[in-house]
Amino acid sequence: MVESALFREGMSWLGSAVNIITTDGAAGRHGFTASAVCSVTDTPPTLLVCMNRTVSSHEAFLQNKVLCVNVLRGDHKTLANGFATRRLSMDDRFGQAEWTRLKTQAPALVGATVNFDCIIDKVTSVGTHDVLFCTVQAVRLADNREGLIWLGRSYHELQDPSAFGSQI
């Protein structure tokens, strides 16, 4: 068996997009920062989000059964940190930015590179985390396609590829 410290060090070099995952409903408005998000299939459009069960808003996500994956831009580092800390209340976290609603009514970050508005269909527990399988109900793409990734335990900004003349 691989030691968890060695596994974590190796995983720190697997670059990931930085996202704020949000929900709203009967259990209230909540959000957290996550990098463990990926596509499952495009038929039907489905993605997964990994959430540590110790996250203070864990139960709210399970009860609300909706979420929005807000893919962050390079200039969203402060916002990412705000949603990653337990020191800020949910009102203070959400007060740092402008939010709208898409189909599920989960908060969608204005100015995010992409918003994936989803219904949580299935939850599978693995170790310390729950894997939330989510069917995408709406997608909103920004004109500016900058990105923010987490690599080597720090943030790195990605420029819009169209700035270099590439096709996306």
PDB file of C-alpha atoms in Angstrom:
ATOM      1  CA  MET A   1       0.000   0.000   0.000  1.00  0.00           C
ATOM      2  CA  VAL A   2       1.247   3.496  -0.869  1.00  0.00           C
ATOM      3  CA  GLU A   3       1.661   5.892   2.056  1.00  0.00           C
ATOM      4  CA  SER A   4      -0.884   8.720   2.053  1.00  0.00           C
ATOM      5  CA  ALA A   5       1.851  11.400   2.255  1.00  0.00           C
ATOM      6  CA  LEU A   6       3.523  10.065  -0.896  1.00  0.00           C
ATOM      7  CA  PHE A   7       0.143   9.842  -2.653  1.00  0.00           C
ATOM      8  CA  ARG A   8      -0.709  13.459  -1.699  1.00  0.00           C
ATOM      9  CA  GLU A   9       2.697  14.675  -2.939  1.00  0.00           C
ATOM     10  CA  GLY A  10       2.226  12.904  -6.258  1.00  0.00           C
ATOM     11  CA  MET A  11      -1.319  14.243  -6.628  1.00  0.00           C
ATOM     12  CA  SER A  12      -0.077  17.803  -5.990  1.00  0.00           C
ATOM     13  CA  TRP A  13       1.510  17.602  -9.453  1.00  0.00           C
ATOM     14  CA  LEU A  14      -1.704  16.593 -11.204  1.00  0.00           C
ATOM     15  CA  GLY A  15      -2.911  20.034 -12.295  1.00  0.00           C
ATOM     16  CA  SER A  16      -6.622  20.711 -11.851  1.00  0.00           C
ATOM     17  CA  ALA A  17      -9.026  23.527 -12.632  1.00  0.00           C
ATOM     18  CA  VAL A  18     -10.104  25.487  -9.553  1.00  0.00           C
ATOM     19  CA  ASN A  19     -13.870  25.624  -9.043  1.00  0.00           C
ATOM     20  CA  ILE A  20     -16.350  26.970  -6.545  1.00  0.00           C
ATOM     21  CA  ILE A  21     -19.167  24.491  -6.008  1.00  0.00           C
ATOM     22  CA  THR A  22     -22.423  26.115  -4.858  1.00  0.00           C
ATOM     23  CA  THR A  23     -25.892  24.997  -3.823  1.00  0.00           C
ATOM     24  CA  ASP A  24     -29.125  26.561  -2.624  1.00  0.00           C
ATOM     25  CA  GLY A  25     -32.497  25.227  -1.541  1.00  0.00           C
ATOM     26  CA  ALA A  26     -34.327  24.157   1.595  1.00  0.00           C
ATOM     27  CA  ALA A  27     -31.001  23.461   3.365  1.00  0.00           C
ATOM     28  CA  GLY A  28     -29.679  26.938   2.563  1.00  0.00           C
ATOM     29  CA  ARG A  29     -27.022  28.554   0.385  1.00  0.00           C
ATOM     30  CA  HIS A  30     -23.581  26.973   0.662  1.00  0.00           C
ATOM     31  CA  GLY A  31     -20.333  26.703  -1.267  1.00  0.00           C
ATOM     32  CA  PHE A  32     -16.783  25.367  -1.181  1.00  0.00           C
ATOM     33  CA  THR A  33     -13.651  25.379  -3.354  1.00  0.00           C
ATOM     34  CA  ALA A  34     -12.826  22.161  -5.205  1.00  0.00           C
ATOM     35  CA  SER A  35     -10.384  20.908  -7.801  1.00  0.00           C
ATOM     36  CA  ALA A  36     -11.712  17.326  -7.949  1.00  0.00           C
ATOM     37  CA  VAL A  37     -14.275  17.802 -10.737  1.00  0.00           C
ATOM     38  CA  CYS A  38     -14.353  15.966 -14.050  1.00  0.00           C
ATOM     39  CA  SER A  39     -16.506  14.947 -16.966  1.00  0.00           C
ATOM     40  CA  VAL A  40     -18.132  11.505 -16.843  1.00  0.00           C
ATOM     41  CA  THR A  41     -20.032  11.394 -20.159  1.00  0.00           C
ATOM     42  CA  ASP A  42     -21.709  13.715 -22.662  1.00  0.00           C
ATOM     43  CA  THR A  43     -24.756  11.462 -23.143  1.00  0.00           C
ATOM     44  CA  PRO A  44     -26.396  12.518 -20.927  1.00  0.00           C
ATOM     45  CA  PRO A  45     -24.092  15.401 -19.958  1.00  0.00           C
ATOM     46  CA  THR A  46     -22.752  14.259 -16.573  1.00  0.00           C
ATOM     47  CA  LEU A  47     -19.893  15.332 -14.353  1.00  0.00           C
ATOM     48  CA  LEU A  48     -18.635  14.356 -10.937  1.00  0.00           C
ATOM     49  CA  VAL A  49     -17.593  16.397  -7.932  1.00  0.00           C
ATOM     50  CA  CYS A  50     -15.602  14.949  -5.035  1.00  0.00           C
ATOM     51  CA  MET A  51     -16.490  16.446  -1.652  1.00  0.00           C
ATOM     52  CA  ASN A  52     -14.877  15.680   1.683  1.00  0.00           C
ATOM     53  CA  ARG A  53     -17.560  14.626   4.158  1.00  0.00           C
ATOM     54  CA  THR A  54     -16.005  16.966   6.764  1.00  0.00           C
ATOM     55  CA  VAL A  55     -16.893  20.058   4.663  1.00  0.00           C
ATOM     56  CA  SER A  56     -19.303  22.118   6.771  1.00  0.00           C
ATOM     57  CA  SER A  57     -21.839  22.312   3.940  1.00  0.00           C
ATOM     58  CA  HIS A  58     -21.785  18.586   3.122  1.00  0.00           C
ATOM     59  CA  GLU A  59     -25.325  17.877   4.354  1.00  0.00           C
ATOM     60  CA  ALA A  60     -26.741  20.948   2.603  1.00  0.00           C
ATOM     61  CA  PHE A  61     -25.537  19.669  -0.772  1.00  0.00           C
ATOM     62  CA  LEU A  62     -27.080  16.248  -0.145  1.00  0.00           C
ATOM     63  CA  GLN A  63     -30.385  17.768   0.964  1.00  0.00           C
ATOM     64  CA  ASN A  64     -30.623  20.435  -1.772  1.00  0.00           C
ATOM     65  CA  LYS A  65     -29.762  17.901  -4.505  1.00  0.00           C
ATOM     66  CA  VAL A  66     -28.536  20.652  -6.842  1.00  0.00           C
ATOM     67  CA  LEU A  67     -25.189  22.322  -7.429  1.00  0.00           C
ATOM     68  CA  CYS A  68     -23.380  24.654  -9.772  1.00  0.00           C
ATOM     69  CA  VAL A  69     -19.749  24.109 -10.740  1.00  0.00           C
ATOM     70  CA  ASN A  70     -18.272  27.573 -11.256  1.00  0.00           C
ATOM     71  CA  VAL A  71     -14.962  27.280 -13.146  1.00  0.00           C
ATOM     72  CA  LEU A  72     -12.723  30.123 -11.985  1.00  0.00           C
ATOM     73  CA  ARG A  73     -10.674  32.670 -13.937  1.00  0.00           C
ATOM     74  CA  GLY A  74      -7.103  33.584 -13.095  1.00  0.00           C
ATOM     75  CA  ASP A  75      -8.169  36.667 -11.155  1.00  0.00           C
ATOM     76  CA  HIS A  76     -10.453  34.643  -8.833  1.00  0.00           C
ATOM     77  CA  LYS A  77      -7.689  33.529  -6.407  1.00  0.00           C
ATOM     78  CA  THR A  78      -9.054  35.582  -3.495  1.00  0.00           C
ATOM     79  CA  LEU A  79     -12.546  34.224  -4.099  1.00  0.00           C
ATOM     80  CA  ALA A  80     -11.184  30.654  -4.225  1.00  0.00           C
ATOM     81  CA  ASN A  81      -9.413  31.192  -0.899  1.00  0.00           C
ATOM     82  CA  GLY A  82     -12.555  32.689   0.642  1.00  0.00           C
ATOM     83  CA  PHE A  83     -14.613  29.608  -0.220  1.00  0.00           C
ATOM     84  CA  ALA A  84     -11.814  27.309   0.996  1.00  0.00           C
ATOM     85  CA  THR A  85     -11.679  28.664   4.555  1.00  0.00           C
ATOM     86  CA  ARG A  86     -13.947  27.931   7.501  1.00  0.00           C
ATOM     87  CA  ARG A  87     -13.172  31.395   8.920  1.00  0.00           C
ATOM     88  CA  LEU A  88     -15.708  33.116   6.650  1.00  0.00           C
ATOM     89  CA  SER A  89     -19.466  32.732   6.990  1.00  0.00           C
ATOM     90  CA  MET A  90     -21.428  31.712   3.915  1.00  0.00           C
ATOM     91  CA  ASP A  91     -22.823  35.264   3.686  1.00  0.00           C
ATOM     92  CA  ASP A  92     -19.275  36.664   3.677  1.00  0.00           C
ATOM     93  CA  ARG A  93     -18.153  34.137   1.062  1.00  0.00           C
ATOM     94  CA  PHE A  94     -21.010  34.922  -1.293  1.00  0.00           C
ATOM     95  CA  GLY A  95     -20.660  38.661  -0.581  1.00  0.00           C
ATOM     96  CA  GLN A  96     -17.275  38.690  -2.369  1.00  0.00           C
ATOM     97  CA  ALA A  97     -18.800  38.345  -5.858  1.00  0.00           C
ATOM     98  CA  GLU A  98     -21.909  38.731  -8.002  1.00  0.00           C
ATOM     99  CA  TRP A  99     -24.177  35.707  -8.440  1.00  0.00           C
ATOM    100  CA  THR A 100     -27.122  34.811 -10.680  1.00  0.00           C
ATOM    101  CA  ARG A 101     -29.306  31.731 -11.040  1.00  0.00           C
ATOM    102  CA  LEU A 102     -29.651  29.295 -13.905  1.00  0.00           C
ATOM    103  CA  LYS A 103     -32.105  26.386 -14.193  1.00  0.00           C
ATOM    104  CA  THR A 104     -31.635  24.675 -10.785  1.00  0.00           C
ATOM    105  CA  GLN A 105     -31.413  27.951  -8.827  1.00  0.00           C
ATOM    106  CA  ALA A 106     -27.955  27.071  -7.432  1.00  0.00           C
ATOM    107  CA  PRO A 107     -25.782  30.237  -7.322  1.00  0.00           C
ATOM    108  CA  ALA A 108     -23.923  30.797 -10.606  1.00  0.00           C
ATOM    109  CA  LEU A 109     -20.866  33.066 -10.421  1.00  0.00           C
ATOM    110  CA  VAL A 110     -21.067  36.026 -12.786  1.00  0.00           C
ATOM    111  CA  GLY A 111     -17.800  36.154 -14.740  1.00  0.00           C
ATOM    112  CA  ALA A 112     -16.861  32.496 -14.235  1.00  0.00           C
ATOM    113  CA  THR A 113     -15.158  30.910 -17.229  1.00  0.00           C
ATOM    114  CA  VAL A 114     -17.958  28.318 -17.269  1.00  0.00           C
ATOM    115  CA  ASN A 115     -20.970  27.550 -15.061  1.00  0.00           C
ATOM    116  CA  PHE A 116     -22.285  23.960 -15.024  1.00  0.00           C
ATOM    117  CA  ASP A 117     -25.732  23.953 -13.383  1.00  0.00           C
ATOM    118  CA  CYS A 118     -26.566  20.436 -12.186  1.00  0.00           C
ATOM    119  CA  ILE A 119     -28.896  18.054 -10.402  1.00  0.00           C
ATOM    120  CA  ILE A 120     -27.173  15.571  -8.068  1.00  0.00           C
ATOM    121  CA  ASP A 121     -28.292  12.114  -9.244  1.00  0.00           C
ATOM    122  CA  LYS A 122     -26.115   9.718  -7.281  1.00  0.00           C
ATOM    123  CA  VAL A 123     -23.733   9.836  -4.324  1.00  0.00           C
ATOM    124  CA  THR A 124     -21.038   7.217  -3.749  1.00  0.00           C
ATOM    125  CA  SER A 125     -18.832   7.192  -0.649  1.00  0.00           C
ATOM    126  CA  VAL A 126     -15.125   6.442  -1.113  1.00  0.00           C
ATOM    127  CA  GLY A 127     -12.822   6.762   1.895  1.00  0.00           C
ATOM    128  CA  THR A 128     -13.163  10.277   3.356  1.00  0.00           C
ATOM    129  CA  HIS A 129     -15.079  11.680   0.381  1.00  0.00           C
ATOM    130  CA  ASP A 130     -18.420  11.478  -1.361  1.00  0.00           C
ATOM    131  CA  VAL A 131     -18.447  11.415  -5.150  1.00  0.00           C
ATOM    132  CA  LEU A 132     -21.439  13.368  -6.437  1.00  0.00           C
ATOM    133  CA  PHE A 133     -22.590  12.307  -9.905  1.00  0.00           C
ATOM    134  CA  CYS A 134     -24.459  15.218 -11.459  1.00  0.00           C
ATOM    135  CA  THR A 135     -26.560  15.638 -14.600  1.00  0.00           C
ATOM    136  CA  VAL A 136     -25.907  19.001 -16.231  1.00  0.00           C
ATOM    137  CA  GLN A 137     -29.082  21.057 -16.726  1.00  0.00           C
ATOM    138  CA  ALA A 138     -27.523  24.253 -18.126  1.00  0.00           C
ATOM    139  CA  VAL A 139     -24.111  25.524 -19.229  1.00  0.00           C
ATOM    140  CA  ARG A 140     -23.070  29.175 -19.467  1.00  0.00           C
ATOM    141  CA  LEU A 141     -19.773  29.992 -21.209  1.00  0.00           C
ATOM    142  CA  ALA A 142     -17.957  33.303 -20.757  1.00  0.00           C
ATOM    143  CA  ASP A 143     -16.503  35.191 -23.695  1.00  0.00           C
ATOM    144  CA  ASN A 144     -13.157  35.281 -21.881  1.00  0.00           C
ATOM    145  CA  ARG A 145     -11.784  31.755 -21.412  1.00  0.00           C
ATOM    146  CA  GLU A 146      -9.048  32.395 -18.850  1.00  0.00           C
ATOM    147  CA  GLY A 147      -8.458  29.722 -16.248  1.00  0.00           C
ATOM    148  CA  LEU A 148      -7.101  29.088 -12.798  1.00  0.00           C
ATOM    149  CA  ILE A 149      -5.393  25.802 -11.985  1.00  0.00           C
ATOM    150  CA  TRP A 150      -4.010  24.271  -8.797  1.00  0.00           C
ATOM    151  CA  LEU A 151      -0.594  22.672  -9.347  1.00  0.00           C
ATOM    152  CA  GLY A 152       2.265  22.059  -6.939  1.00  0.00           C
ATOM    153  CA  ARG A 153       0.176  23.409  -4.040  1.00  0.00           C
ATOM    154  CA  SER A 154      -0.250  26.856  -5.611  1.00  0.00           C
ATOM    155  CA  TYR A 155      -2.450  28.707  -8.095  1.00  0.00           C
ATOM    156  CA  HIS A 156      -1.418  29.292 -11.700  1.00  0.00           C
ATOM    157  CA  GLU A 157      -3.241  31.553 -14.136  1.00  0.00           C
ATOM    158  CA  LEU A 158      -3.969  30.371 -17.664  1.00  0.00           C
ATOM    159  CA  GLN A 159      -4.510  32.879 -20.444  1.00  0.00           C
ATOM    160  CA  ASP A 160      -7.362  32.615 -22.913  1.00  0.00           C
ATOM    161  CA  PRO A 161      -6.017  30.338 -25.691  1.00  0.00           C
ATOM    162  CA  SER A 162      -7.701  32.510 -28.339  1.00  0.00           C
ATOM    163  CA  ALA A 163      -5.218  35.247 -27.416  1.00  0.00           C
ATOM    164  CA  PHE A 164      -2.584  33.069 -29.141  1.00  0.00           C
ATOM    165  CA  GLY A 165      -4.667  32.532 -32.283  1.00  0.00           C
ATOM    166  CA  SER A 166      -5.622  28.928 -31.473  1.00  0.00           C
ATOM    167  CA  GLN A 167      -9.038  27.504 -32.247  1.00  0.00           C
ATOM    168  CA  ILE A 168     -11.269  26.317 -29.388  1.00  0.00           C
TER     169      ILE A 168
END
